[in-house]
Amino acid sequence: MNAPAYLLTPQAALLARQATSDGSSRSRVELAREELGRICEEAVECSPYRDEPIQMQSGAVGKYGYLRLGFRKEAEGHSRLYDIDRRVPFLAQRGLYWDQGLPGMPCIFIISTTGCVIQGDRMYLEINVEPEAMGHVTTQSATKVHMMEANYAAQYQKITVEQGGYLEFMPDPLILHRDTRFLSETRIEISESASMIYSEILLPGRKYHHEKELFGFDLFSSRITAIRQESGEKIFAEKFVLEPKVAGVLGTGVNNGFEVFGNVVLLTPPENALKVRDVVGADVDFANRIAFGASVLPGENGLVFKVLGDTSESVRAKVREFWGTAREVITGASLPAEFLWR
């Protein structure tokens, strides 16, 4: 499935039809460039950072990453990664079946061949989960956004989960070093009977490395939009823009003194959402430096779960706790033991 026609420019809509009809890799990549270019043009918060890097222009070969992943349920009952297309610096390999809780679910690591995100990078990720299929997608390590002298980095993530599908998209944290600008947009198309959990964790730089690393970035902009696949109706939309050098983020009403932020979106039928909400609860624990809570999305179509803490370990542990509860309610399966090296 591609994005609804009303989300695309006429040229992008034409490319979408061509990509659907001929399935060519080239058509899909051209459509991805069109969509990514559109969100960059529409992001007014990026207006001060339109200058081009002197080393290599933004979105050039090697700075435009493209990755498409497709999951399909087989006749034997397990799911597999049946479709993959990639462009440097994005890379993914075969599906691994290491999850003992859901042994029929392929697990995919997104790999960066450059090791970091730099100025002018443009990245496009597309994930398609076919009916009744399952998939788990994560990253090899934290995504590190390095210092910038010009322009900004941007990513577009388009995710489709069809009838009865189940997707876990749980990347490692995003680390924003000082003087960085990062734009992120995620669009989700999901069926009424499907479920998906999406996580993002934001770290404010290497605070012990340099005095200006703690919230020393210029801009972080993230927008998530979810659309009902059957009707095209918008389920919810959320956007937050952080500019620490313009307005501090540690004050009341923002991070309230906490340094690490976790944001989790669960899209699932209402009966599942309410069961998860009743288990998760909410708390502000200043003694242990952790705060968390879940809110019900419009129409009881899921939950948004937010966590604040002082360390990545504490926030990740709380996100994992929520993830485990959601998985057990939706699938009846428990999370596997956490890898010692992660």
PDB file of N, CA and C in Angstrom, residues 190-192 194-195 228 233-236 266-278 295-304:
ATOM      1  N   ILE A 190      -2.852   1.844   8.945  1.00  0.00           N
ATOM      2  CA  ILE A 190      -3.087   0.620   9.696  1.00  0.00           C
ATOM      3  C   ILE A 190      -4.543   0.193   9.595  1.00  0.00           C
ATOM      4  N   SER A 191      -4.757  -1.106   9.461  1.00  0.00           N
ATOM      5  CA  SER A 191      -6.101  -1.663   9.374  1.00  0.00           C
ATOM      6  C   SER A 191      -6.763  -1.678  10.753  1.00  0.00           C
ATOM      7  N   GLU A 192      -8.083  -1.743  10.756  1.00  0.00           N
ATOM      8  CA  GLU A 192      -8.829  -1.770  12.012  1.00  0.00           C
ATOM      9  C   GLU A 192      -8.485  -2.988  12.859  1.00  0.00           C
ATOM     10  N   ALA A 194      -5.518  -4.605  12.823  1.00  0.00           N
ATOM     11  CA  ALA A 194      -4.065  -4.751  12.971  1.00  0.00           C
ATOM     12  C   ALA A 194      -3.582  -4.067  14.245  1.00  0.00           C
ATOM     13  N   SER A 195      -2.338  -4.367  14.621  1.00  0.00           N
ATOM     14  CA  SER A 195      -1.715  -3.755  15.798  1.00  0.00           C
ATOM     15  C   SER A 195      -0.274  -3.399  15.480  1.00  0.00           C
ATOM     16  N   ARG A 228      -6.354   5.436   9.069  1.00  0.00           N
ATOM     17  CA  ARG A 228      -7.057   4.173   8.937  1.00  0.00           C
ATOM     18  C   ARG A 228      -6.998   3.698   7.497  1.00  0.00           C
ATOM     19  N   GLU A 233      -9.374   7.728   6.985  1.00  0.00           N
ATOM     20  CA  GLU A 233      -9.634   8.653   8.086  1.00  0.00           C
ATOM     21  C   GLU A 233      -8.394   8.784   8.972  1.00  0.00           C
ATOM     22  N   LYS A 234      -8.114   9.999   9.401  1.00  0.00           N
ATOM     23  CA  LYS A 234      -6.968  10.219  10.273  1.00  0.00           C
ATOM     24  C   LYS A 234      -7.304   9.753  11.687  1.00  0.00           C
ATOM     25  N   ILE A 235      -6.460   8.907  12.250  1.00  0.00           N
ATOM     26  CA  ILE A 235      -6.651   8.403  13.609  1.00  0.00           C
ATOM     27  C   ILE A 235      -6.128   9.416  14.615  1.00  0.00           C
ATOM     28  N   PHE A 236      -4.910   9.888  14.411  1.00  0.00           N
ATOM     29  CA  PHE A 236      -4.349  10.909  15.278  1.00  0.00           C
ATOM     30  C   PHE A 236      -3.129  11.515  14.588  1.00  0.00           C
ATOM     31  N   LEU A 266       1.057   3.041  20.565  1.00  0.00           N
ATOM     32  CA  LEU A 266       0.455   1.726  20.373  1.00  0.00           C
ATOM     33  C   LEU A 266      -0.849   1.906  19.612  1.00  0.00           C
ATOM     34  N   LEU A 267      -0.926   1.311  18.433  1.00  0.00           N
ATOM     35  CA  LEU A 267      -2.150   1.311  17.639  1.00  0.00           C
ATOM     36  C   LEU A 267      -2.702  -0.099  17.635  1.00  0.00           C
ATOM     37  N   THR A 268      -3.927  -0.264  18.116  1.00  0.00           N
ATOM     38  CA  THR A 268      -4.511  -1.586  18.293  1.00  0.00           C
ATOM     39  C   THR A 268      -6.015  -1.426  18.480  1.00  0.00           C
ATOM     40  N   PRO A 269      -6.823  -2.469  18.267  1.00  0.00           N
ATOM     41  CA  PRO A 269      -8.266  -2.352  18.506  1.00  0.00           C
ATOM     42  C   PRO A 269      -8.575  -1.890  19.926  1.00  0.00           C
ATOM     43  N   PRO A 270      -9.714  -1.204  20.130  1.00  0.00           N
ATOM     44  CA  PRO A 270     -10.032  -0.600  21.429  1.00  0.00           C
ATOM     45  C   PRO A 270      -9.981  -1.554  22.613  1.00  0.00           C
ATOM     46  N   GLU A 271     -10.441  -2.788  22.443  1.00  0.00           N
ATOM     47  CA  GLU A 271     -10.435  -3.708  23.580  1.00  0.00           C
ATOM     48  C   GLU A 271      -9.015  -3.978  24.075  1.00  0.00           C
ATOM     49  N   ASN A 272      -8.054  -4.039  23.158  1.00  0.00           N
ATOM     50  CA  ASN A 272      -6.660  -4.219  23.564  1.00  0.00           C
ATOM     51  C   ASN A 272      -6.107  -2.968  24.234  1.00  0.00           C
ATOM     52  N   ALA A 273      -6.415  -1.803  23.641  1.00  0.00           N
ATOM     53  CA  ALA A 273      -5.890  -0.547  24.172  1.00  0.00           C
ATOM     54  C   ALA A 273      -6.310  -0.326  25.618  1.00  0.00           C
ATOM     55  N   LEU A 274      -7.568  -0.594  25.931  1.00  0.00           N
ATOM     56  CA  LEU A 274      -8.066  -0.360  27.284  1.00  0.00           C
ATOM     57  C   LEU A 274      -7.469  -1.348  28.282  1.00  0.00           C
ATOM     58  N   LYS A 275      -7.228  -2.576  27.847  1.00  0.00           N
ATOM     59  CA  LYS A 275      -6.581  -3.559  28.724  1.00  0.00           C
ATOM     60  C   LYS A 275      -5.158  -3.124  29.067  1.00  0.00           C
ATOM     61  N   VAL A 276      -4.423  -2.641  28.074  1.00  0.00           N
ATOM     62  CA  VAL A 276      -3.054  -2.185  28.321  1.00  0.00           C
ATOM     63  C   VAL A 276      -3.057  -0.971  29.239  1.00  0.00           C
ATOM     64  N   ARG A 277      -3.960  -0.040  28.993  1.00  0.00           N
ATOM     65  CA  ARG A 277      -4.032   1.162  29.824  1.00  0.00           C
ATOM     66  C   ARG A 277      -4.270   0.810  31.291  1.00  0.00           C
ATOM     67  N   ASP A 278      -5.150  -0.146  31.557  1.00  0.00           N
ATOM     68  CA  ASP A 278      -5.474  -0.512  32.936  1.00  0.00           C
ATOM     69  C   ASP A 278      -4.283  -1.113  33.673  1.00  0.00           C
ATOM     70  N   SER A 295      -1.898   7.768  27.657  1.00  0.00           N
ATOM     71  CA  SER A 295      -3.142   8.448  27.307  1.00  0.00           C
ATOM     72  C   SER A 295      -3.819   7.681  26.185  1.00  0.00           C
ATOM     73  N   VAL A 296      -5.138   7.646  26.208  1.00  0.00           N
ATOM     74  CA  VAL A 296      -5.899   6.942  25.184  1.00  0.00           C
ATOM     75  C   VAL A 296      -6.028   7.828  23.944  1.00  0.00           C
ATOM     76  N   LEU A 297      -5.773   7.262  22.775  1.00  0.00           N
ATOM     77  CA  LEU A 297      -5.904   7.998  21.515  1.00  0.00           C
ATOM     78  C   LEU A 297      -7.377   8.181  21.159  1.00  0.00           C
ATOM     79  N   PRO A 298      -7.690   9.133  20.293  1.00  0.00           N
ATOM     80  CA  PRO A 298      -9.089   9.349  19.898  1.00  0.00           C
ATOM     81  C   PRO A 298      -9.741   8.066  19.404  1.00  0.00           C
ATOM     82  N   GLY A 299     -10.995   7.859  19.801  1.00  0.00           N
ATOM     83  CA  GLY A 299     -11.732   6.678  19.383  1.00  0.00           C
ATOM     84  C   GLY A 299     -11.256   5.403  20.043  1.00  0.00           C
ATOM     85  N   GLU A 300     -10.422   5.543  21.084  1.00  0.00           N
ATOM     86  CA  GLU A 300      -9.864   4.378  21.786  1.00  0.00           C
ATOM     87  C   GLU A 300      -9.120   3.443  20.830  1.00  0.00           C
ATOM     88  N   ASN A 301      -8.481   4.041  19.822  1.00  0.00           N
ATOM     89  CA  ASN A 301      -7.767   3.265  18.807  1.00  0.00           C
ATOM     90  C   ASN A 301      -6.327   2.944  19.193  1.00  0.00           C
ATOM     91  N   GLY A 302      -5.958   3.203  20.428  1.00  0.00           N
ATOM     92  CA  GLY A 302      -4.609   2.915  20.871  1.00  0.00           C
ATOM     93  C   GLY A 302      -4.224   3.804  22.028  1.00  0.00           C
ATOM     94  N   LEU A 303      -2.927   3.825  22.315  1.00  0.00           N
ATOM     95  CA  LEU A 303      -2.396   4.607  23.427  1.00  0.00           C
ATOM     96  C   LEU A 303      -1.140   5.342  22.990  1.00  0.00           C
ATOM     97  N   VAL A 304      -0.860   6.448  23.648  1.00  0.00           N
ATOM     98  CA  VAL A 304       0.447   7.074  23.555  1.00  0.00           C
ATOM     99  C   VAL A 304       1.031   7.042  24.959  1.00  0.00           C
TER     100      VAL A 304
END
